[in-house]
Amino acid sequence: MTSPRMSGAQHLSPDRPSHTFRSVFPVLALCWMAVFFDGMDVNIYGAVMPHMLDDSGLGLTPASAGTIGSWTTFGMLIGALTTGNVTDWLGRRPMLVASVTLFSVGSAICASAGDPTLFGAGRFVAGLGLGGLMPLCLAMVMEFAPPRRAALTTGLLMTSYHAGGMFATTLGLTLAPAAGWRWVFWAGVLPAVIAVPLLLKLLPESPGVLLARGERAKADAVADRYGLVRPTQVAAPAAGAAGRLAAVRALFRPESRWATPLLWLASFSGLLLVYGVSTWLPQMMRASGYGLSSSVSFLLVINAGGIVGLLIAGRTADRFGAVRVSAVWFVLTAAGALLLKAHLPLGVTYAVVAITGVWLFSAQVMVYATANTVYRESERAAGLGLVTGVGRTGAVVGPWLIGSLAANGNQSWGFTTFALAGLLGAAAISLVPLARRASGRQRASAGAVVTADA
């Protein structure tokens, strides 16, 4: 009888296609589209905030704007932490569709809101969908990615986030001045119209999830169709509440018990940077003396730099390791944030913003790629879910903290906050390999003591 733990090489279909980017392109393209709309929705708020603050009928203040930004990311925190359990019952594809639908509904609520309270409720609803989407897409892409191309594939996926951010900024620059900020949020309903039908029709279910639910034939069929190794029980994510709890406990096994909190800390720092910048950069630059159009354009430029950075980081990480790339990128982000604190000539500022974008966003993505190397296949979904979920606390703190500084007229301190977050992220991710080696030595020493006693 075939053992459920036998190596994947023994679970191959003789007529399956080769496992390449071409064979899994439909999955990567659909996840790319979903994350594009994620980036669009996250960046819409920052792109139109200056216009909203100028709208006296809405009654938005810098302090309430920061609070609403935190409510968005608080919804994302809840979505990220709860999606895994619901995925056990429904599967990744239905949950991905539900996530897209939720943030589209949230955008519709925002577009029709007459006061900050209802607008904040809409952003919270959108956050619930946004929080679940990213872990799902990351887990899907890493499962379907070609061998030894996980970092590159992750980087390619995340370019869509910044393409979506650039699209949102373009809407903020063109549609908001011409038709009003509400029409930008009405554009945020498009994902439900465009993405949901395509995901329902074309996106396959995860073979690992199918196997965990006892659907071996379906799991093998999907694996064969896309050139994947057929999943084994050891590679399948744990099912049910008890299985989910066991998967979380496995993250603290001796080999990763110290690496796990370090990954959480690095993710906290990275997401504080990502969401703090996405929410507040235009308003911070406006407060520094730049014009309204230029201030919103900086969000477009930093996302363009993010796309370049992800393409560079993915290839560099495949060669030198995700930890090294993430740590260096975090330090360079800190340097860029400190440069932005000075009021430089407009052309120089554009250049600094673009270069900072190269480092800022991919530093966080390489934290995800590092988690992919720390955890075993059966732990990967839970590990990524918690790295993103716990890291969302940084996404909650970032917009709130910068909003508090802005309310007191201290926007310039926001750049210092970003620099400190970059240094903290660099320190945390740099310690992950040391923590794993220390855990390995402790385990080896314990094994030697047991052997001697025997």
Coordinates of C-alpha atoms in Angstrom, one line a residue:
M1 CA 0.0 0.0 0.0
T2 CA 1.2 3.5 -0.8
S3 CA 2.2 5.5 2.3
P4 CA 0.5 8.9 2.5
R5 CA 3.9 10.4 3.4
M6 CA 5.9 9.1 0.5
S7 CA 7.8 11.7 -1.5
G8 CA 6.0 13.7 -4.1
A9 CA 8.2 12.2 -6.9
Q10 CA 6.3 9.0 -6.4
H11 CA 2.9 10.7 -7.1
L12 CA 3.4 11.8 -10.7
S13 CA 1.0 11.3 -13.5
P14 CA 2.8 10.1 -16.7
D15 CA 0.9 12.4 -19.0
R16 CA 1.0 15.5 -16.9
P17 CA 2.5 18.7 -18.5
S18 CA 5.8 20.0 -17.3
H19 CA 5.7 22.3 -14.3
T20 CA 6.6 25.7 -15.7
F21 CA 5.3 29.3 -15.6
R22 CA 3.4 28.5 -18.8
S23 CA 1.6 25.5 -17.3
V24 CA 0.4 27.5 -14.3
F25 CA -0.1 30.8 -16.0
P26 CA -3.9 30.8 -15.7
V27 CA -3.7 30.5 -11.9
L28 CA -0.9 33.2 -11.7
A29 CA -2.9 35.5 -14.0
L30 CA -6.1 35.2 -12.0
C31 CA -4.3 35.8 -8.7
W32 CA -2.5 38.7 -10.3
M33 CA -5.9 40.2 -11.3
A34 CA -7.3 39.8 -7.8
V35 CA -4.3 41.4 -6.1
F36 CA -4.5 44.2 -8.7
F37 CA -7.9 45.1 -7.4
D38 CA -6.6 44.7 -3.8
G39 CA -3.9 47.3 -4.5
M40 CA -6.5 49.6 -6.2
D41 CA -8.8 49.5 -3.2
V42 CA -6.1 50.0 -0.6
N43 CA -4.6 53.0 -2.4
I44 CA -7.9 54.7 -3.3
Y45 CA -8.3 56.2 0.1
G46 CA -4.8 57.8 0.1
A47 CA -5.3 59.0 -3.5
V48 CA -8.5 60.9 -2.7
M49 CA -7.9 61.9 0.9
P50 CA -6.8 65.5 0.1
H51 CA -10.0 66.0 -1.9
M52 CA -12.1 64.5 1.0
L53 CA -10.5 66.8 3.5
D54 CA -11.4 69.7 1.3
D55 CA -15.1 68.5 1.1
S56 CA -16.8 70.5 3.9
G57 CA -20.0 68.6 3.4
L58 CA -18.4 65.3 4.5
G59 CA -16.8 66.7 7.7
L60 CA -13.6 64.7 7.6
T61 CA -10.7 65.9 9.7
P62 CA -7.0 64.7 9.8
A63 CA -7.7 62.9 13.1
S64 CA -10.8 61.1 11.8
A65 CA -9.0 60.3 8.5
G66 CA -6.3 58.5 10.4
T67 CA -8.9 56.6 12.5
I68 CA -10.7 55.5 9.4
G69 CA -7.5 54.3 7.9
S70 CA -7.0 52.2 11.0
W71 CA -10.5 50.8 10.8
T72 CA -9.7 49.7 7.3
T73 CA -6.6 47.8 8.4
F74 CA -8.4 46.5 11.5
G75 CA -10.9 44.9 9.2
M76 CA -8.0 43.5 7.2
L77 CA -6.6 42.1 10.5
I78 CA -9.8 40.3 11.3
G79 CA -10.2 39.1 7.7
A80 CA -6.6 37.7 7.6
L81 CA -7.0 35.9 10.9
T82 CA -10.4 34.3 10.2
T83 CA -10.1 33.4 6.5
G84 CA -8.0 30.3 7.2
N85 CA -10.7 28.6 9.3
V86 CA -13.5 29.4 6.8
T87 CA -11.2 28.2 4.0
D88 CA -11.2 24.7 5.6
W89 CA -14.9 24.5 5.1
L90 CA -15.4 26.3 1.8
G91 CA -12.1 26.1 -0.1
R92 CA -9.8 28.8 -1.3
R93 CA -11.6 29.7 -4.5
P94 CA -15.0 30.5 -2.8
M95 CA -13.2 32.5 -0.2
L96 CA -11.3 34.5 -2.8
V97 CA -14.5 35.3 -4.5
A98 CA -16.1 36.3 -1.2
S99 CA -13.1 38.6 -0.5
V100 CA -13.4 40.4 -3.8
T101 CA -17.1 40.8 -3.3
L102 CA -16.7 42.2 0.2
F103 CA -14.3 45.0 -0.7
S104 CA -16.4 45.9 -3.7
V105 CA -19.5 46.3 -1.4
G106 CA -17.4 48.3 1.0
S107 CA -16.3 50.6 -1.8
A108 CA -20.0 51.1 -2.7
I109 CA -20.8 52.1 0.9
C110 CA -18.0 54.6 0.9
A111 CA -19.2 56.1 -2.4
S112 CA -22.6 56.8 -1.0
A113 CA -21.6 57.8 2.6
G114 CA -22.8 61.1 3.8
D115 CA -20.6 61.3 7.0
P116 CA -17.3 59.9 8.3
T117 CA -19.0 57.3 10.4
L118 CA -20.7 55.5 7.4
F119 CA -17.6 56.0 5.3
G120 CA -15.5 54.4 8.0
A121 CA -18.0 51.5 8.1
G122 CA -17.5 51.0 4.4
R123 CA -13.8 51.0 4.8
F124 CA -14.1 48.4 7.6
V125 CA -16.2 46.1 5.3
A126 CA -13.7 46.6 2.5
G127 CA -10.9 45.7 5.0
L128 CA -12.6 42.4 5.8
G129 CA -12.3 41.4 2.2
L130 CA -8.9 42.8 1.6
G131 CA -7.4 41.0 4.7
G132 CA -8.5 37.6 3.4
L133 CA -7.4 38.1 -0.2
M134 CA -3.7 38.5 0.2
P135 CA -3.0 35.3 2.2
L136 CA -5.2 33.3 -0.1
C137 CA -3.4 34.5 -3.3
L138 CA 0.0 34.1 -1.7
A139 CA -0.8 30.5 -0.7
M140 CA -2.2 29.7 -4.1
V141 CA 0.7 31.2 -6.0
M142 CA 3.3 29.5 -3.8
E143 CA 1.5 26.2 -4.2
F144 CA 1.4 26.4 -8.0
A145 CA 4.8 28.2 -8.5
P146 CA 7.5 26.3 -10.4
P147 CA 10.2 24.7 -8.2
R148 CA 12.9 27.1 -6.9
R149 CA 10.9 30.1 -8.3
A150 CA 8.8 31.0 -5.2
A151 CA 10.5 34.3 -4.5
L152 CA 10.4 35.4 -8.2
T153 CA 6.7 34.3 -8.5
T154 CA 5.8 36.1 -5.3
G155 CA 7.5 39.3 -6.6
L156 CA 5.6 39.0 -9.9
L157 CA 2.3 38.6 -8.0
M158 CA 2.9 41.6 -5.9
T159 CA 3.7 43.8 -9.0
S160 CA -0.1 43.7 -9.4
Y161 CA -0.7 45.4 -6.1
H162 CA 1.4 48.4 -7.2
A163 CA -0.2 48.4 -10.7
G164 CA -3.5 48.6 -8.9
G165 CA -2.2 51.4 -6.7
M166 CA -1.0 53.3 -9.7
F167 CA -4.5 52.9 -11.3
A168 CA -6.1 54.2 -8.1
T169 CA -3.8 57.2 -8.1
T170 CA -4.6 57.9 -11.7
L171 CA -8.2 57.9 -10.8
G172 CA -7.4 60.3 -8.0
L173 CA -5.6 62.6 -10.3
T174 CA -8.2 62.6 -13.1
L175 CA -11.6 61.4 -12.0
A176 CA -11.6 63.0 -8.5
P177 CA -11.0 66.6 -9.7
A178 CA -13.4 66.3 -12.6
A179 CA -16.3 64.3 -11.1
G180 CA -15.6 64.3 -7.4
W181 CA -14.0 61.8 -5.0
R182 CA -17.2 59.6 -4.7
W183 CA -16.8 58.5 -8.3
V184 CA -13.4 57.0 -7.5
F185 CA -15.0 54.8 -4.9
W186 CA -17.8 53.8 -7.4
A187 CA -15.0 52.6 -9.6
G188 CA -14.0 50.4 -6.7
V189 CA -17.1 48.3 -7.4
L190 CA -15.6 47.1 -10.7
P191 CA -13.8 44.1 -9.1
A192 CA -17.2 42.4 -8.3
V193 CA -18.2 42.9 -12.0
I194 CA -15.0 41.9 -13.6
A195 CA -13.1 39.6 -11.3
V196 CA -15.8 37.5 -9.6
P197 CA -17.1 35.8 -12.8
L198 CA -13.6 35.0 -14.0
L199 CA -12.5 33.6 -10.7
L200 CA -15.7 31.4 -10.5
K201 CA -15.2 30.1 -14.0
L202 CA -11.4 29.7 -14.4
L203 CA -9.7 29.4 -11.0
P204 CA -9.0 25.9 -9.8
E205 CA -9.2 24.8 -6.2
S206 CA -6.0 24.2 -4.3
P207 CA -5.0 20.5 -4.6
G208 CA -3.7 20.6 -1.0
V209 CA -7.1 21.9 0.3
L210 CA -9.0 19.3 -1.8
L211 CA -6.8 16.5 -0.3
A212 CA -7.3 17.8 3.2
R213 CA -11.1 17.6 2.6
G214 CA -10.8 14.0 1.5
E215 CA -11.2 14.7 -2.2
R216 CA -8.2 12.7 -3.4
A217 CA -9.4 12.2 -7.0
K218 CA -10.1 16.0 -7.5
A219 CA -6.8 16.9 -5.9
D220 CA -4.9 14.6 -8.3
A221 CA -6.9 15.9 -11.3
V222 CA -6.0 19.5 -10.6
A223 CA -2.4 18.7 -9.9
D224 CA -2.1 16.7 -13.2
R225 CA -3.8 19.5 -15.2
Y226 CA -1.3 22.1 -14.1
G227 CA 1.8 19.9 -14.0
L228 CA 2.1 19.9 -10.2
V229 CA 3.3 17.0 -8.0
R230 CA 0.3 15.3 -6.6
P231 CA -0.2 16.3 -3.0
T232 CA 0.5 14.0 -0.1
Q233 CA -1.1 14.0 3.4
V234 CA 2.0 15.6 4.9
A235 CA 1.8 18.5 2.4
A236 CA -1.9 19.0 2.9
P237 CA -3.1 21.8 5.3
A238 CA -4.8 20.6 8.4
A239 CA -8.6 20.7 8.3
G240 CA -11.1 21.8 10.9
A241 CA -10.7 23.9 14.0
A242 CA -8.6 21.3 15.8
G243 CA -6.4 20.9 12.7
R244 CA -6.0 24.6 12.4
L245 CA -4.9 24.8 16.1
A246 CA -2.4 22.0 15.5
A247 CA -1.1 23.9 12.5
V248 CA -0.5 27.0 14.6
R249 CA 1.2 25.0 17.3
A250 CA 3.5 23.5 14.6
L251 CA 4.8 27.0 13.9
F252 CA 6.5 26.9 17.3
R253 CA 8.2 23.5 16.8
P254 CA 11.9 23.7 17.9
E255 CA 13.1 24.5 14.4
S256 CA 11.0 27.6 14.1
R257 CA 9.9 28.7 17.6
W258 CA 12.1 31.8 17.6
A259 CA 11.9 32.5 13.9
T260 CA 8.1 32.8 14.0
P261 CA 7.9 35.8 16.3
L262 CA 10.7 37.4 14.4
L263 CA 8.8 37.0 11.1
W264 CA 5.8 38.6 12.8
L265 CA 7.9 41.5 14.0
A266 CA 9.3 42.0 10.5
S267 CA 5.9 41.8 9.0
F268 CA 4.6 44.3 11.5
S269 CA 7.3 46.8 10.5
G270 CA 6.8 46.2 6.8
L271 CA 3.0 46.6 6.9
L272 CA 3.2 49.7 9.0
L273 CA 5.4 51.1 6.2
V274 CA 3.2 49.9 3.4
Y275 CA -0.2 51.1 4.8
G276 CA 1.2 54.2 6.5
V277 CA 2.7 55.3 3.2
S278 CA -0.3 54.3 1.1
T279 CA -2.7 56.2 3.3
W280 CA -0.8 59.3 4.2
L281 CA 2.0 60.0 1.7
P282 CA 0.0 62.5 -0.5
Q283 CA -1.3 64.4 2.6
M284 CA 2.2 64.4 4.2
M285 CA 3.8 65.7 1.1
R286 CA 1.1 68.4 0.7
A287 CA 1.7 69.5 4.4
S288 CA 5.4 69.7 3.5
G289 CA 4.7 72.4 0.9
Y290 CA 4.2 70.5 -2.3
G291 CA 1.1 71.2 -4.5
L292 CA -2.0 69.0 -4.5
S293 CA -1.4 67.4 -7.9
S294 CA 2.3 66.8 -7.1
S295 CA 1.4 65.3 -3.7
V296 CA -1.1 62.8 -5.2
S297 CA 1.4 62.0 -8.0
F298 CA 4.0 60.9 -5.4
L299 CA 1.7 57.9 -4.7
L300 CA 1.8 57.0 -8.3
V301 CA 5.5 57.3 -8.5
I302 CA 6.2 55.3 -5.3
N303 CA 4.0 52.4 -6.7
A304 CA 5.9 52.5 -10.0
G305 CA 9.1 52.2 -8.0
G306 CA 7.5 49.3 -6.1
I307 CA 6.9 47.4 -9.4
V308 CA 10.6 47.8 -10.4
G309 CA 11.7 46.8 -6.9
L310 CA 9.7 43.6 -6.9
L311 CA 11.1 42.5 -10.2
I312 CA 14.6 43.2 -8.9
A313 CA 14.0 41.7 -5.5
G314 CA 12.5 38.4 -6.8
R315 CA 15.4 37.6 -9.0
T316 CA 18.0 38.8 -6.4
A317 CA 16.4 36.7 -3.7
D318 CA 16.4 33.6 -5.8
R319 CA 20.2 34.1 -6.0
F320 CA 21.2 35.5 -2.6
G321 CA 18.3 34.6 -0.4
A322 CA 15.1 36.4 0.7
V323 CA 16.5 37.3 4.1
R324 CA 19.5 39.3 2.8
V325 CA 17.4 41.1 0.3
S326 CA 14.7 42.0 2.8
A327 CA 17.1 43.3 5.4
V328 CA 19.0 45.5 2.9
W329 CA 15.8 46.8 1.4
F330 CA 14.5 47.7 4.9
V331 CA 17.6 49.7 5.6
L332 CA 17.4 51.5 2.3
T333 CA 13.8 52.3 2.9
A334 CA 14.7 53.9 6.2
A335 CA 17.3 56.1 4.4
G336 CA 14.8 57.1 1.8
A337 CA 12.2 58.1 4.5
L338 CA 14.8 60.3 6.2
L339 CA 15.6 62.0 2.9
L340 CA 11.9 62.8 2.3
K341 CA 11.8 64.6 5.6
A342 CA 13.8 67.4 4.0
H343 CA 12.0 69.7 1.5
L344 CA 14.0 69.0 -1.6
P345 CA 13.5 70.4 -5.1
L346 CA 10.5 68.8 -6.8
G347 CA 12.5 66.8 -9.4
V348 CA 14.8 65.4 -6.7
T349 CA 11.9 64.6 -4.5
Y350 CA 10.3 62.6 -7.3
A351 CA 13.5 60.6 -7.8
V352 CA 13.8 59.9 -4.0
V353 CA 10.2 58.8 -3.8
A354 CA 10.6 56.5 -6.8
I355 CA 13.8 54.9 -5.4
T356 CA 12.3 54.6 -2.0
G357 CA 9.4 52.7 -3.6
V358 CA 11.9 50.3 -5.1
W359 CA 12.9 49.2 -1.6
L360 CA 9.9 49.8 0.6
F361 CA 7.3 47.4 -0.8
S362 CA 9.5 44.5 -1.8
A363 CA 11.2 44.5 1.7
Q364 CA 7.8 43.3 3.0
V365 CA 7.2 40.8 0.2
M366 CA 10.5 39.2 0.9
V367 CA 9.3 38.6 4.5
Y368 CA 6.6 36.4 2.9
A369 CA 9.2 34.7 0.8
T370 CA 11.3 34.0 3.9
A371 CA 8.3 32.5 5.6
N372 CA 8.0 30.2 2.7
T373 CA 11.5 28.8 3.4
V374 CA 11.0 28.5 7.2
Y375 CA 7.8 26.5 7.3
R376 CA 7.1 23.0 6.0
E377 CA 4.4 22.5 3.3
S378 CA 1.8 21.4 5.8
E379 CA 2.5 24.6 7.9
R380 CA 2.8 27.1 5.0
A381 CA -0.8 28.2 4.8
A382 CA -1.1 28.7 8.6
G383 CA 2.4 30.3 8.7
L384 CA 1.7 32.8 5.9
G385 CA -1.7 33.6 7.3
L386 CA -0.3 34.5 10.7
V387 CA 2.7 36.4 9.3
T388 CA 0.3 38.5 7.3
G389 CA -2.4 38.5 10.0
V390 CA -0.2 39.5 13.0
G391 CA 1.6 41.9 10.7
R392 CA -1.7 43.6 10.0
T393 CA -1.4 45.1 13.5
G394 CA 1.4 47.3 11.9
A395 CA -1.1 48.2 9.2
V396 CA -3.6 49.3 11.9
V397 CA -0.9 51.3 13.9
G398 CA 0.6 53.0 10.8
P399 CA -2.4 55.0 9.6
W400 CA -3.6 55.8 13.1
L401 CA -0.1 56.9 14.3
I402 CA 0.5 59.2 11.3
G403 CA -3.0 60.5 11.6
S404 CA -2.4 61.4 15.3
L405 CA 0.8 63.2 14.3
A406 CA -1.0 65.1 11.5
A407 CA -3.8 66.2 13.8
N408 CA -1.1 67.8 16.0
G409 CA 0.7 69.4 13.1
N410 CA 3.6 67.0 13.3
Q411 CA 3.4 65.3 9.9
S412 CA 7.2 65.6 9.4
W413 CA 7.6 63.1 12.3
G414 CA 5.8 60.6 10.1
F415 CA 9.0 60.2 8.0
T416 CA 11.0 59.5 11.2
T417 CA 8.4 56.9 12.2
F418 CA 8.8 55.2 8.8
A419 CA 12.6 55.2 9.1
L420 CA 12.5 53.6 12.6
A421 CA 10.1 51.0 11.2
G422 CA 12.5 50.2 8.4
L423 CA 15.4 49.7 10.9
L424 CA 13.2 47.5 13.1
G425 CA 12.2 45.3 10.2
A426 CA 15.8 44.9 9.1
A427 CA 16.9 43.8 12.6
A428 CA 14.0 41.3 12.9
I429 CA 14.4 39.6 9.5
S430 CA 18.2 39.5 9.9
L431 CA 17.8 37.5 13.1
V432 CA 15.7 34.8 11.5
P433 CA 18.6 32.6 10.2
L434 CA 20.4 33.0 13.5
A435 CA 17.3 31.9 15.5
R436 CA 16.9 28.8 13.3
R437 CA 20.5 27.9 13.7
A438 CA 20.3 28.4 17.5
S439 CA 17.2 26.2 17.7
G440 CA 18.9 23.5 15.6
R441 CA 21.9 23.5 18.0
Q442 CA 19.7 23.3 21.0
R443 CA 17.8 20.4 19.5
A444 CA 21.1 18.6 18.6
S445 CA 22.4 19.1 22.1
A446 CA 19.2 17.7 23.6
G447 CA 19.5 14.7 21.4
A448 CA 23.0 14.1 22.4
V449 CA 22.1 14.2 26.1
V450 CA 19.3 11.7 25.6
T451 CA 21.7 9.4 23.7
A452 CA 24.3 9.6 26.5
D453 CA 21.7 8.9 29.2
A454 CA 20.5 5.9 27.2

